[in-house]
CSV table of C-alpha atoms in Angstrom, one decimal:
chain,number,residue,atom,x,y,z
A,9,MET,CA,0.0,0.0,0.0
A,10,LYS,CA,1.3,3.4,-1.0
A,11,LEU,CA,1.2,6.8,0.8
A,12,LEU,CA,1.8,9.8,-1.2
A,13,VAL,CA,3.9,12.3,0.8
A,14,SER,CA,5.0,15.8,-0.1
A,15,ALA,CA,8.6,15.6,-1.2
A,16,CYS,CA,9.7,18.5,1.0
A,17,ILE,CA,8.5,16.6,4.1
A,18,LEU,CA,10.9,13.8,3.1
A,19,GLY,CA,13.8,16.2,3.0
A,20,GLN,CA,13.9,17.0,-0.7
A,21,GLU,CA,14.7,20.7,-1.3
A,22,VAL,CA,11.8,21.3,-3.7
A,23,ARG,CA,9.9,24.1,-2.1
A,24,TRP,CA,9.6,27.3,-4.1
A,25,ASN,CA,12.7,28.7,-2.3
A,26,GLY,CA,14.8,25.6,-2.6
A,27,ARG,CA,14.3,24.5,1.0
A,28,ALA,CA,12.7,21.5,2.6
A,29,LYS,CA,10.4,21.0,5.6
A,30,LYS,CA,11.8,17.6,6.6
A,31,ASP,CA,10.0,15.5,9.2
A,32,VAL,CA,12.1,12.5,10.2
A,33,ASP,CA,9.4,10.7,12.1
A,34,ILE,CA,6.9,10.2,9.3
A,35,ARG,CA,9.1,7.9,7.3
A,36,GLU,CA,9.6,5.6,10.3
A,37,TRP,CA,5.9,5.6,11.2
A,38,ALA,CA,4.9,4.7,7.6
A,39,TYR,CA,7.5,1.9,7.3
A,40,LYS,CA,6.5,0.4,10.7
A,41,LEU,CA,3.0,0.1,9.4
A,42,GLY,CA,4.1,-1.4,6.1
A,43,PHE,CA,3.4,1.6,3.8
A,44,GLU,CA,5.4,2.4,0.8
A,45,ILE,CA,6.2,6.1,0.6
A,46,VAL,CA,5.9,7.8,-2.7
A,47,SER,CA,7.4,11.3,-2.8
A,48,VAL,CA,5.4,13.9,-4.8
A,49,CYS,CA,5.8,17.6,-5.6
A,50,PRO,CA,3.6,18.8,-8.4
A,51,GLU,CA,5.0,22.3,-8.3
A,52,HIS,CA,8.6,21.1,-8.7
A,53,ILE,CA,7.7,18.7,-11.5
A,54,MET,CA,6.0,21.5,-13.4
A,55,PHE,CA,8.0,24.6,-12.6
A,56,GLY,CA,11.3,23.4,-11.2
A,57,THR,CA,13.1,24.7,-8.1
A,58,PRO,CA,13.6,27.5,-7.2
A,59,ARG,CA,10.5,29.2,-8.6
A,60,ARG,CA,8.2,32.0,-7.8
A,61,PRO,CA,5.9,31.3,-4.9
A,62,ILE,CA,2.3,30.5,-5.7
A,63,ARG,CA,-0.4,32.5,-3.9
A,64,LEU,CA,-4.1,31.7,-3.7
A,65,GLU,CA,-6.2,34.8,-4.6
A,66,ASP,CA,-9.9,35.5,-5.0
A,67,TYR,CA,-11.2,36.7,-8.4
A,68,ASP,CA,-14.9,37.4,-8.3
A,69,GLY,CA,-15.6,34.6,-5.8
A,70,GLU,CA,-13.3,32.1,-7.5
A,71,VAL,CA,-10.1,31.0,-5.9
A,72,ARG,CA,-7.2,31.0,-8.3
A,73,ALA,CA,-3.5,29.9,-7.9
A,74,ILE,CA,-1.2,32.7,-9.2
A,75,MET,CA,2.5,32.4,-9.7
A,76,GLY,CA,3.9,35.8,-10.6
A,77,ARG,CA,1.4,37.0,-13.1
A,78,GLU,CA,0.4,33.5,-14.4
A,79,ASP,CA,-2.7,31.7,-13.4
A,80,VAL,CA,-1.6,28.1,-12.8
A,81,THR,CA,-4.8,26.8,-11.2
A,82,ASP,CA,-5.8,24.4,-13.9
A,83,LYS,CA,-2.2,23.2,-14.4
A,84,LEU,CA,-1.9,22.4,-10.7
A,85,ALA,CA,-5.3,20.6,-10.6
A,86,GLN,CA,-4.5,18.5,-13.7
A,87,LYS,CA,-1.0,17.6,-12.3
A,88,ALA,CA,-2.5,16.6,-8.9
A,89,LYS,CA,-5.1,14.5,-10.6
A,90,THR,CA,-2.5,12.8,-12.8
A,91,LEU,CA,-0.3,12.0,-9.8
A,92,ARG,CA,-3.2,10.5,-7.9
A,93,CYS,CA,-4.1,8.4,-10.9
A,94,ILE,CA,-0.6,7.1,-11.7
A,95,HIS,CA,-0.4,5.4,-8.3
A,96,LYS,CA,-3.5,3.1,-8.3
A,97,ASP,CA,-3.0,1.5,-4.9
A,98,VAL,CA,-2.6,4.8,-3.0
A,99,VAL,CA,-4.4,4.8,0.4
A,100,GLY,CA,-3.5,8.3,1.6
A,101,PHE,CA,-1.7,11.5,1.1
A,102,ILE,CA,0.3,13.6,3.6
A,103,GLY,CA,0.9,17.2,2.6
A,104,VAL,CA,2.7,20.2,4.0
A,105,ALA,CA,0.9,23.1,5.7
A,106,LYS,CA,0.3,26.4,3.9
A,107,SER,CA,1.2,25.0,0.4
A,108,PRO,CA,-1.2,26.0,-2.3
A,109,THR,CA,-0.8,22.6,-3.8
A,110,CYS,CA,-0.2,20.2,-0.8
A,111,GLY,CA,-1.9,22.1,2.1
A,112,HIS,CA,-5.1,20.8,3.5
A,113,SER,CA,-6.4,24.2,4.7
A,114,VAL,CA,-4.7,27.0,2.8
A,115,GLY,CA,-5.4,30.7,3.2
A,116,VAL,CA,-6.7,32.8,0.3
A,117,ARG,CA,-5.0,36.2,0.3
A,118,LYS,CA,-7.0,39.0,1.8
A,119,THR,CA,-10.2,37.0,2.2
A,120,GLY,CA,-10.0,35.0,5.5
A,121,LYS,CA,-11.1,31.9,3.5
A,122,LEU,CA,-9.4,28.5,3.7
A,123,VAL,CA,-9.5,26.0,0.8
A,124,LYS,CA,-8.0,22.6,0.1
A,125,GLY,CA,-4.8,22.5,-2.0
A,126,ALA,CA,-4.9,20.7,-5.4
A,127,MET,CA,-3.5,17.4,-4.0
A,128,HIS,CA,-6.4,17.2,-1.4
A,129,GLU,CA,-9.2,18.4,-3.6
A,130,GLY,CA,-10.9,15.5,-5.3
A,131,ALA,CA,-8.7,12.9,-3.7
A,132,PRO,CA,-10.7,9.6,-3.3
A,133,PHE,CA,-8.4,8.5,-0.4
A,134,PRO,CA,-7.8,10.2,3.0
A,135,THR,CA,-5.6,13.2,3.1
A,136,THR,CA,-4.0,15.2,5.9
A,137,GLU,CA,-1.1,17.6,6.7
A,138,ILE,CA,2.1,16.7,8.4
A,139,ASN,CA,1.3,19.0,11.3
A,140,SER,CA,-1.6,16.8,12.3
A,141,MET,CA,0.7,13.7,12.1
A,142,ARG,CA,3.0,15.0,14.9
A,143,THR,CA,0.9,13.6,17.7
A,144,ALA,CA,0.0,10.0,18.4
A,145,ARG,CA,-3.7,11.0,18.3
A,146,GLY,CA,-3.3,12.6,14.9
A,147,ARG,CA,-1.5,9.6,13.5
A,148,MET,CA,-4.1,7.2,14.9
A,149,GLU,CA,-7.0,9.3,13.4
A,150,PHE,CA,-5.4,9.3,10.0
A,151,LEU,CA,-4.6,5.6,10.2
A,152,ASP,CA,-8.3,4.9,11.2
A,153,ARG,CA,-9.4,6.9,8.1
A,154,ILE,CA,-7.1,4.8,5.9
A,155,VAL,CA,-8.4,1.5,7.4
A,156,ARG,CA,-12.0,2.6,6.7
A,157,TYR,CA,-11.0,3.6,3.2
A,158,ILE,CA,-9.4,0.3,2.5
A,159,THR,CA,-12.2,-1.7,4.1
A,160,PHE,CA,-14.9,0.2,2.1
A,161,ASN,CA,-13.0,-0.1,-1.2
A,162,SER,CA,-12.1,-3.8,-0.7
A,163,GLY,CA,-15.8,-4.5,-0.1
A,164,ALA,CA,-16.8,-2.6,-3.2
A,165,ILE,CA,-14.2,-4.6,-5.2
A,166,ASN,CA,-15.5,-7.9,-3.8
A,167,ASN,CA,-19.1,-6.9,-4.6
A,168,LYS,CA,-18.2,-6.1,-8.2
A,169,SER,CA,-16.4,-9.4,-8.7
A,170,ASN,CA,-19.3,-11.4,-7.2
A,171,THR,CA,-21.8,-9.7,-9.5
A,172,THR,CA,-19.7,-10.5,-12.6
A,173,LYS,CA,-19.6,-14.3,-11.9
C-alpha cells in the first residue's frame, strides 16, 4: 500500500525557495505500518526549483492559484489528478501546511477563506497535513481513516467481482 507524501517533508529541497520541511518521524511511522512512501511535488515537476511562490487569490468569488502573473490553477489541478491516478494503490496523502498545492487548509489572500490544495481536492483517499501527524492521536486518526477507506474499497471490489460471476 502506498502513501503519497509531499517531497519537502521527506527532506527534498523542492519548495519554491529551494528548501525542505523535513519530518524524520513520518518515514519511520509509515515503514513500521508497512506503507510504501511515494514522494510527490507537483510544483517542482511543473515549474522546477527555485520558482516564484504561488499565492491563492480570490477573483470574483473564484479562488485561483497565481505564480507571478500567471494563473496556474488548472495546471496544478491537472497535475495533482495525474499524480493521484498514476499510483492506483494509494491509500492516503500527507501534505505540507500552507502549500497552495499540498496544504489541506490553505489561506486565500485578503479574504480570510481557507481552501484545500490541489492534492487534497478531489482525492478519493484520506488526506492530511504533516502538522496533524506530529501527535499520536493525529497519526491514529489518519490511520483509522485509511483503514475505513481500505475496508470500504475492498468491499466494493469484492461486490463487483461477485456480480460478474
